Amino acid sequence: MSSKETPEILEEQFRSPLPAPMPVVVDPSWDVPDDARCAVYWEQFAMLDHIAAHSRKVAQVATFLAQKAEEIGMNVDVPTVRASALLHDIAKTYCIRHGGNHSQLGGGWVAELTNNPAIASGVTHHVFWPFEMDVANYFMPMAVIYADKRVRHDTIVTIESRFDDLIERYGVNDYIRSRIEITKAQGLRLEQMMSDTIGVDLNECDFDSGRLV
């Protein structure tokens, strides 16, 4: 990465040339699986235990964000956000074993399992948002994206710590390292946008009681 190619500039290269999809308006009639049913889906797709533990922690962070958004009057359905976070890595085990894009495959699986496009959208986009970020109109996928960036294995950490670990484990060449840096830059921008939106300094939050750490 050259001095002129900052992660923010490089991020533009990976943006979709298409406009962002219409925001999904949650329909109260849509099925929203609870924690127990999400765990049944994990078993159905042979999710590894450490991925299930990671998913629970991501759901903790995403649920906190959704509750704070609901408190300030945003149109957010907390159980829908939580279900999407619990299911965000449903295809990870399969892709570890057989290859493939776990977010895209997982989004398809979740759409078929739940017939709920809101939940599926969070799964599909949880790695990287390829459009202009808009927390107000796309809170649900934004919450899942951000929550996933704050959990290393089954521990809540800073974005910097999470991405240091990713670089160490997966940064085998310049291209992969640059993609990781681009995703990190997006995560940091999203953190600031989320903090400004819900009025909580997320970098210093324990995602439990809202205390600063």
mmCIF file of N, CA and C in Angstrom, residues 44-133:
data_model
loop_
_atom_site.group_PDB
_atom_site.id
_atom_site.type_symbol
_atom_site.label_atom_id
_atom_site.label_comp_id
_atom_site.label_asym_id
_atom_site.label_seq_id
_atom_site.Cartn_x
_atom_site.Cartn_y
_atom_site.Cartn_z
ATOM 1 N N GLN A 44 -27.877 -27.922 12.925
ATOM 2 C CA GLN A 44 -28.253 -28.412 11.602
ATOM 3 C C GLN A 44 -27.105 -28.280 10.603
ATOM 4 N N PHE A 45 -26.311 -27.214 10.759
ATOM 5 C CA PHE A 45 -25.204 -26.972 9.849
ATOM 6 C C PHE A 45 -23.846 -27.253 10.493
ATOM 7 N N ALA A 46 -23.876 -28.057 11.584
ATOM 8 C CA ALA A 46 -22.658 -28.577 12.212
ATOM 9 C C ALA A 46 -21.673 -27.469 12.593
ATOM 10 N N MET A 47 -22.187 -26.374 13.141
ATOM 11 C CA MET A 47 -21.319 -25.270 13.530
ATOM 12 C C MET A 47 -20.336 -25.708 14.613
ATOM 13 N N LEU A 48 -19.072 -25.368 14.430
ATOM 14 C CA LEU A 48 -18.054 -25.674 15.429
ATOM 15 C C LEU A 48 -18.322 -24.880 16.709
ATOM 16 N N ASP A 49 -17.940 -25.463 17.847
ATOM 17 C CA ASP A 49 -18.254 -24.846 19.140
ATOM 18 C C ASP A 49 -17.663 -23.445 19.281
ATOM 19 N N HIS A 50 -16.436 -23.239 18.788
ATOM 20 C CA HIS A 50 -15.819 -21.931 18.981
ATOM 21 C C HIS A 50 -16.497 -20.869 18.115
ATOM 22 N N ILE A 51 -17.085 -21.276 17.001
ATOM 23 C CA ILE A 51 -17.830 -20.321 16.174
ATOM 24 C C ILE A 51 -19.155 -19.989 16.839
ATOM 25 N N ALA A 52 -19.778 -20.963 17.477
ATOM 26 C CA ALA A 52 -21.006 -20.697 18.230
ATOM 27 C C ALA A 52 -20.730 -19.727 19.380
ATOM 28 N N ALA A 53 -19.613 -19.923 20.086
ATOM 29 C CA ALA A 53 -19.256 -19.017 21.186
ATOM 30 C C ALA A 53 -19.022 -17.600 20.668
ATOM 31 N N HIS A 54 -18.339 -17.489 19.531
ATOM 32 C CA HIS A 54 -18.124 -16.181 18.901
ATOM 33 C C HIS A 54 -19.464 -15.547 18.543
ATOM 34 N N SER A 55 -20.379 -16.324 17.990
ATOM 35 C CA SER A 55 -21.671 -15.802 17.558
ATOM 36 C C SER A 55 -22.480 -15.273 18.738
ATOM 37 N N ARG A 56 -22.422 -15.961 19.867
ATOM 38 C CA ARG A 56 -23.133 -15.476 21.059
ATOM 39 C C ARG A 56 -22.602 -14.119 21.496
ATOM 40 N N LYS A 57 -21.291 -13.949 21.443
ATOM 41 C CA LYS A 57 -20.697 -12.679 21.876
ATOM 42 C C LYS A 57 -21.033 -11.565 20.892
ATOM 43 N N VAL A 58 -21.017 -11.870 19.599
ATOM 44 C CA VAL A 58 -21.408 -10.875 18.600
ATOM 45 C C VAL A 58 -22.859 -10.464 18.831
ATOM 46 N N ALA A 59 -23.702 -11.433 19.151
ATOM 47 C CA ALA A 59 -25.110 -11.118 19.428
ATOM 48 C C ALA A 59 -25.249 -10.220 20.654
ATOM 49 N N GLN A 60 -24.392 -10.408 21.652
ATOM 50 C CA GLN A 60 -24.429 -9.539 22.829
ATOM 51 C C GLN A 60 -24.176 -8.084 22.439
ATOM 52 N N VAL A 61 -23.164 -7.865 21.607
ATOM 53 C CA VAL A 61 -22.825 -6.499 21.183
ATOM 54 C C VAL A 61 -23.935 -5.925 20.311
ATOM 55 N N ALA A 62 -24.400 -6.698 19.336
ATOM 56 C CA ALA A 62 -25.433 -6.205 18.425
ATOM 57 C C ALA A 62 -26.734 -5.908 19.163
ATOM 58 N N THR A 63 -27.075 -6.739 20.137
ATOM 59 C CA THR A 63 -28.299 -6.513 20.915
ATOM 60 C C THR A 63 -28.186 -5.228 21.729
ATOM 61 N N PHE A 64 -27.033 -4.974 22.314
ATOM 62 C CA PHE A 64 -26.800 -3.727 23.050
ATOM 63 C C PHE A 64 -27.026 -2.524 22.131
ATOM 64 N N LEU A 65 -26.449 -2.574 20.935
ATOM 65 C CA LEU A 65 -26.611 -1.475 19.991
ATOM 66 C C LEU A 65 -28.082 -1.264 19.647
ATOM 67 N N ALA A 66 -28.788 -2.373 19.387
ATOM 68 C CA ALA A 66 -30.198 -2.274 19.009
ATOM 69 C C ALA A 66 -31.045 -1.713 20.136
ATOM 70 N N GLN A 67 -30.760 -2.121 21.362
ATOM 71 C CA GLN A 67 -31.519 -1.606 22.503
ATOM 72 C C GLN A 67 -31.288 -0.111 22.691
ATOM 73 N N LYS A 68 -30.053 0.338 22.540
ATOM 74 C CA LYS A 68 -29.751 1.758 22.657
ATOM 75 C C LYS A 68 -30.446 2.555 21.544
ATOM 76 N N ALA A 69 -30.449 1.990 20.337
ATOM 77 C CA ALA A 69 -31.122 2.662 19.221
ATOM 78 C C ALA A 69 -32.628 2.753 19.473
ATOM 79 N N GLU A 70 -33.200 1.682 19.988
ATOM 80 C CA GLU A 70 -34.629 1.674 20.301
ATOM 81 C C GLU A 70 -34.954 2.720 21.369
ATOM 82 N N GLU A 71 -34.066 2.851 22.345
ATOM 83 C CA GLU A 71 -34.283 3.821 23.428
ATOM 84 C C GLU A 71 -34.359 5.263 22.936
ATOM 85 N N ILE A 72 -33.632 5.575 21.853
ATOM 86 C CA ILE A 72 -33.652 6.946 21.355
ATOM 87 C C ILE A 72 -34.693 7.129 20.247
ATOM 88 N N GLY A 73 -35.533 6.116 20.049
ATOM 89 C CA GLY A 73 -36.648 6.260 19.131
ATOM 90 C C GLY A 73 -36.413 5.809 17.711
ATOM 91 N N MET A 74 -35.306 5.138 17.440
ATOM 92 C CA MET A 74 -35.075 4.619 16.090
ATOM 93 C C MET A 74 -35.986 3.423 15.837
ATOM 94 N N ASN A 75 -36.350 3.230 14.575
ATOM 95 C CA ASN A 75 -37.223 2.131 14.193
ATOM 96 C C ASN A 75 -36.383 0.858 14.049
ATOM 97 N N VAL A 76 -36.117 0.226 15.185
ATOM 98 C CA VAL A 76 -35.236 -0.949 15.235
ATOM 99 C C VAL A 76 -35.969 -2.072 15.949
ATOM 100 N N ASP A 77 -35.930 -3.262 15.358
ATOM 101 C CA ASP A 77 -36.521 -4.432 16.002
ATOM 102 C C ASP A 77 -35.402 -5.236 16.650
ATOM 103 N N VAL A 78 -35.330 -5.202 17.965
ATOM 104 C CA VAL A 78 -34.204 -5.804 18.695
ATOM 105 C C VAL A 78 -34.086 -7.310 18.433
ATOM 106 N N PRO A 79 -35.184 -8.097 18.512
ATOM 107 C CA PRO A 79 -35.029 -9.545 18.256
ATOM 108 C C PRO A 79 -34.513 -9.859 16.848
ATOM 109 N N THR A 80 -34.869 -9.030 15.863
ATOM 110 C CA THR A 80 -34.390 -9.259 14.501
ATOM 111 C C THR A 80 -32.888 -9.041 14.414
ATOM 112 N N VAL A 81 -32.410 -7.976 15.039
ATOM 113 C CA VAL A 81 -30.965 -7.714 15.060
ATOM 114 C C VAL A 81 -30.241 -8.849 15.762
ATOM 115 N N ARG A 82 -30.777 -9.293 16.891
ATOM 116 C CA ARG A 82 -30.120 -10.363 17.649
ATOM 117 C C ARG A 82 -30.065 -11.657 16.833
ATOM 118 N N ALA A 83 -31.167 -12.010 16.186
ATOM 119 C CA ALA A 83 -31.185 -13.240 15.391
ATOM 120 C C ALA A 83 -30.166 -13.180 14.259
ATOM 121 N N SER A 84 -30.062 -12.038 13.601
ATOM 122 C CA SER A 84 -29.097 -11.905 12.511
ATOM 123 C C SER A 84 -27.674 -12.070 13.023
ATOM 124 N N ALA A 85 -27.396 -11.497 14.190
ATOM 125 C CA ALA A 85 -26.059 -11.633 14.774
ATOM 126 C C ALA A 85 -25.772 -13.081 15.165
ATOM 127 N N LEU A 86 -26.753 -13.755 15.742
ATOM 128 C CA LEU A 86 -26.551 -15.154 16.123
ATOM 129 C C LEU A 86 -26.291 -16.045 14.909
ATOM 130 N N LEU A 87 -26.869 -15.676 13.776
ATOM 131 C CA LEU A 87 -26.763 -16.517 12.586
ATOM 132 C C LEU A 87 -25.711 -16.035 11.595
ATOM 133 N N HIS A 88 -24.959 -14.974 11.941
ATOM 134 C CA HIS A 88 -24.086 -14.358 10.933
ATOM 135 C C HIS A 88 -23.003 -15.307 10.418
ATOM 136 N N ASP A 89 -22.558 -16.254 11.232
ATOM 137 C CA ASP A 89 -21.506 -17.188 10.812
ATOM 138 C C ASP A 89 -22.033 -18.602 10.599
ATOM 139 N N ILE A 90 -23.297 -18.731 10.235
ATOM 140 C CA ILE A 90 -23.884 -20.066 10.113
ATOM 141 C C ILE A 90 -23.180 -20.904 9.041
ATOM 142 N N ALA A 91 -22.609 -20.252 8.029
ATOM 143 C CA ALA A 91 -21.932 -20.997 6.962
ATOM 144 C C ALA A 91 -20.420 -21.065 7.151
ATOM 145 N N LYS A 92 -19.905 -20.555 8.266
ATOM 146 C CA LYS A 92 -18.453 -20.484 8.453
ATOM 147 C C LYS A 92 -17.827 -21.882 8.516
ATOM 148 N N THR A 93 -18.435 -22.776 9.257
ATOM 149 C CA THR A 93 -17.877 -24.131 9.382
ATOM 150 C C THR A 93 -17.820 -24.817 8.016
ATOM 151 N N TYR A 94 -18.915 -24.717 7.262
ATOM 152 C CA TYR A 94 -18.953 -25.330 5.925
ATOM 153 C C TYR A 94 -17.844 -24.767 5.046
ATOM 154 N N CYS A 95 -17.661 -23.438 5.080
ATOM 155 C CA CYS A 95 -16.676 -22.822 4.195
ATOM 156 C C CYS A 95 -15.240 -23.106 4.639
ATOM 157 N N ILE A 96 -15.024 -23.293 5.927
ATOM 158 C CA ILE A 96 -13.709 -23.715 6.399
ATOM 159 C C ILE A 96 -13.365 -25.080 5.798
ATOM 160 N N ARG A 97 -14.351 -25.948 5.741
ATOM 161 C CA ARG A 97 -14.121 -27.310 5.282
ATOM 162 C C ARG A 97 -14.151 -27.451 3.759
ATOM 163 N N HIS A 98 -14.964 -26.627 3.099
ATOM 164 C CA HIS A 98 -15.196 -26.850 1.671
ATOM 165 C C HIS A 98 -14.905 -25.628 0.799
ATOM 166 N N GLY A 99 -14.611 -24.493 1.409
ATOM 167 C CA GLY A 99 -14.380 -23.280 0.646
ATOM 168 C C GLY A 99 -15.673 -22.534 0.369
ATOM 169 N N GLY A 100 -15.524 -21.318 -0.144
ATOM 170 C CA GLY A 100 -16.687 -20.508 -0.467
ATOM 171 C C GLY A 100 -16.753 -19.256 0.380
ATOM 172 N N ASN A 101 -17.679 -18.380 0.046
ATOM 173 C CA ASN A 101 -17.878 -17.111 0.749
ATOM 174 C C ASN A 101 -18.927 -17.311 1.835
ATOM 175 N N HIS A 102 -18.498 -17.317 3.098
ATOM 176 C CA HIS A 102 -19.425 -17.713 4.161
ATOM 177 C C HIS A 102 -20.528 -16.695 4.392
ATOM 178 N N SER A 103 -20.275 -15.414 4.089
ATOM 179 C CA SER A 103 -21.329 -14.416 4.293
ATOM 180 C C SER A 103 -22.409 -14.543 3.212
ATOM 181 N N GLN A 104 -21.994 -14.722 1.965
ATOM 182 C CA GLN A 104 -22.966 -14.862 0.885
ATOM 183 C C GLN A 104 -23.746 -16.171 1.008
ATOM 184 N N LEU A 105 -23.035 -17.265 1.258
ATOM 185 C CA LEU A 105 -23.700 -18.551 1.416
ATOM 186 C C LEU A 105 -24.625 -18.528 2.633
ATOM 187 N N GLY A 106 -24.123 -17.969 3.729
ATOM 188 C CA GLY A 106 -24.933 -17.902 4.945
ATOM 189 C C GLY A 106 -26.191 -17.077 4.759
ATOM 190 N N GLY A 107 -26.078 -15.971 4.031
ATOM 191 C CA GLY A 107 -27.259 -15.153 3.778
ATOM 192 C C GLY A 107 -28.326 -15.924 3.019
ATOM 193 N N GLY A 108 -27.900 -16.735 2.050
ATOM 194 C CA GLY A 108 -28.847 -17.564 1.310
ATOM 195 C C GLY A 108 -29.498 -18.610 2.189
ATOM 196 N N TRP A 109 -28.688 -19.259 3.016
ATOM 197 C CA TRP A 109 -29.242 -20.268 3.926
ATOM 198 C C TRP A 109 -30.259 -19.651 4.880
ATOM 199 N N VAL A 110 -29.910 -18.500 5.453
ATOM 200 C CA VAL A 110 -30.790 -17.871 6.440
ATOM 201 C C VAL A 110 -32.084 -17.389 5.789
ATOM 202 N N ALA A 111 -31.991 -16.895 4.565
ATOM 203 C CA ALA A 111 -33.206 -16.490 3.852
ATOM 204 C C ALA A 111 -34.140 -17.687 3.680
ATOM 205 N N GLU A 112 -33.569 -18.841 3.350
ATOM 206 C CA GLU A 112 -34.391 -20.043 3.159
ATOM 207 C C GLU A 112 -34.952 -20.555 4.485
ATOM 208 N N LEU A 113 -34.141 -20.495 5.543
ATOM 209 C CA LEU A 113 -34.575 -21.001 6.845
ATOM 210 C C LEU A 113 -35.683 -20.161 7.460
ATOM 211 N N THR A 114 -35.559 -18.847 7.333
ATOM 212 C CA THR A 114 -36.447 -17.942 8.080
ATOM 213 C C THR A 114 -37.466 -17.216 7.211
ATOM 214 N N ASN A 115 -37.232 -17.166 5.901
ATOM 215 C CA ASN A 115 -38.060 -16.326 5.021
ATOM 216 C C ASN A 115 -38.109 -14.880 5.521
ATOM 217 N N ASN A 116 -37.006 -14.451 6.141
ATOM 218 C CA ASN A 116 -36.944 -13.102 6.712
ATOM 219 C C ASN A 116 -35.786 -12.352 6.049
ATOM 220 N N PRO A 117 -36.088 -11.450 5.102
ATOM 221 C CA PRO A 117 -35.010 -10.768 4.382
ATOM 222 C C PRO A 117 -34.190 -9.826 5.250
ATOM 223 N N ALA A 118 -34.767 -9.334 6.332
ATOM 224 C CA ALA A 118 -34.012 -8.449 7.220
ATOM 225 C C ALA A 118 -32.891 -9.214 7.903
ATOM 226 N N ILE A 119 -33.204 -10.370 8.457
ATOM 227 C CA ILE A 119 -32.187 -11.188 9.113
ATOM 228 C C ILE A 119 -31.123 -11.612 8.101
ATOM 229 N N ALA A 120 -31.559 -12.022 6.922
ATOM 230 C CA ALA A 120 -30.618 -12.478 5.895
ATOM 231 C C ALA A 120 -29.686 -11.357 5.451
ATOM 232 N N SER A 121 -30.174 -10.114 5.406
ATOM 233 C CA SER A 121 -29.323 -9.014 4.947
ATOM 234 C C SER A 121 -28.159 -8.775 5.893
ATOM 235 N N GLY A 122 -28.391 -8.933 7.197
ATOM 236 C CA GLY A 122 -27.305 -8.773 8.151
ATOM 237 C C GLY A 122 -26.245 -9.848 8.005
ATOM 238 N N VAL A 123 -26.677 -11.065 7.695
ATOM 239 C CA VAL A 123 -25.740 -12.172 7.489
ATOM 240 C C VAL A 123 -24.933 -11.944 6.212
ATOM 241 N N THR A 124 -25.620 -11.577 5.148
ATOM 242 C CA THR A 124 -24.962 -11.396 3.850
ATOM 243 C C THR A 124 -23.878 -10.327 3.887
ATOM 244 N N HIS A 125 -24.119 -9.257 4.639
ATOM 245 C CA HIS A 125 -23.221 -8.102 4.589
ATOM 246 C C HIS A 125 -22.336 -7.950 5.823
ATOM 247 N N HIS A 126 -22.210 -8.991 6.663
ATOM 248 C CA HIS A 126 -21.551 -8.763 7.945
ATOM 249 C C HIS A 126 -20.030 -8.578 7.846
ATOM 250 N N VAL A 127 -19.426 -8.922 6.720
ATOM 251 C CA VAL A 127 -17.973 -8.757 6.586
ATOM 252 C C VAL A 127 -17.623 -7.349 6.118
ATOM 253 N N PHE A 128 -18.315 -6.885 5.094
ATOM 254 C CA PHE A 128 -17.965 -5.595 4.480
ATOM 255 C C PHE A 128 -19.205 -5.014 3.826
ATOM 256 N N TRP A 129 -19.453 -3.724 4.050
ATOM 257 C CA TRP A 129 -20.592 -3.044 3.443
ATOM 258 C C TRP A 129 -20.111 -2.357 2.167
ATOM 259 N N PRO A 130 -20.569 -2.809 0.986
ATOM 260 C CA PRO A 130 -20.000 -2.309 -0.263
ATOM 261 C C PRO A 130 -20.664 -1.040 -0.789
ATOM 262 N N PHE A 131 -21.467 -0.386 0.052
ATOM 263 C CA PHE A 131 -22.162 0.827 -0.352
ATOM 264 C C PHE A 131 -21.800 1.958 0.612
ATOM 265 N N GLU A 132 -22.318 3.144 0.344
ATOM 266 C CA GLU A 132 -22.112 4.248 1.293
ATOM 267 C C GLU A 132 -22.780 3.880 2.615
ATOM 268 N N MET A 133 -22.053 4.063 3.719
ATOM 269 C CA MET A 133 -22.610 3.674 5.013
ATOM 270 C C MET A 133 -23.677 4.668 5.456
#
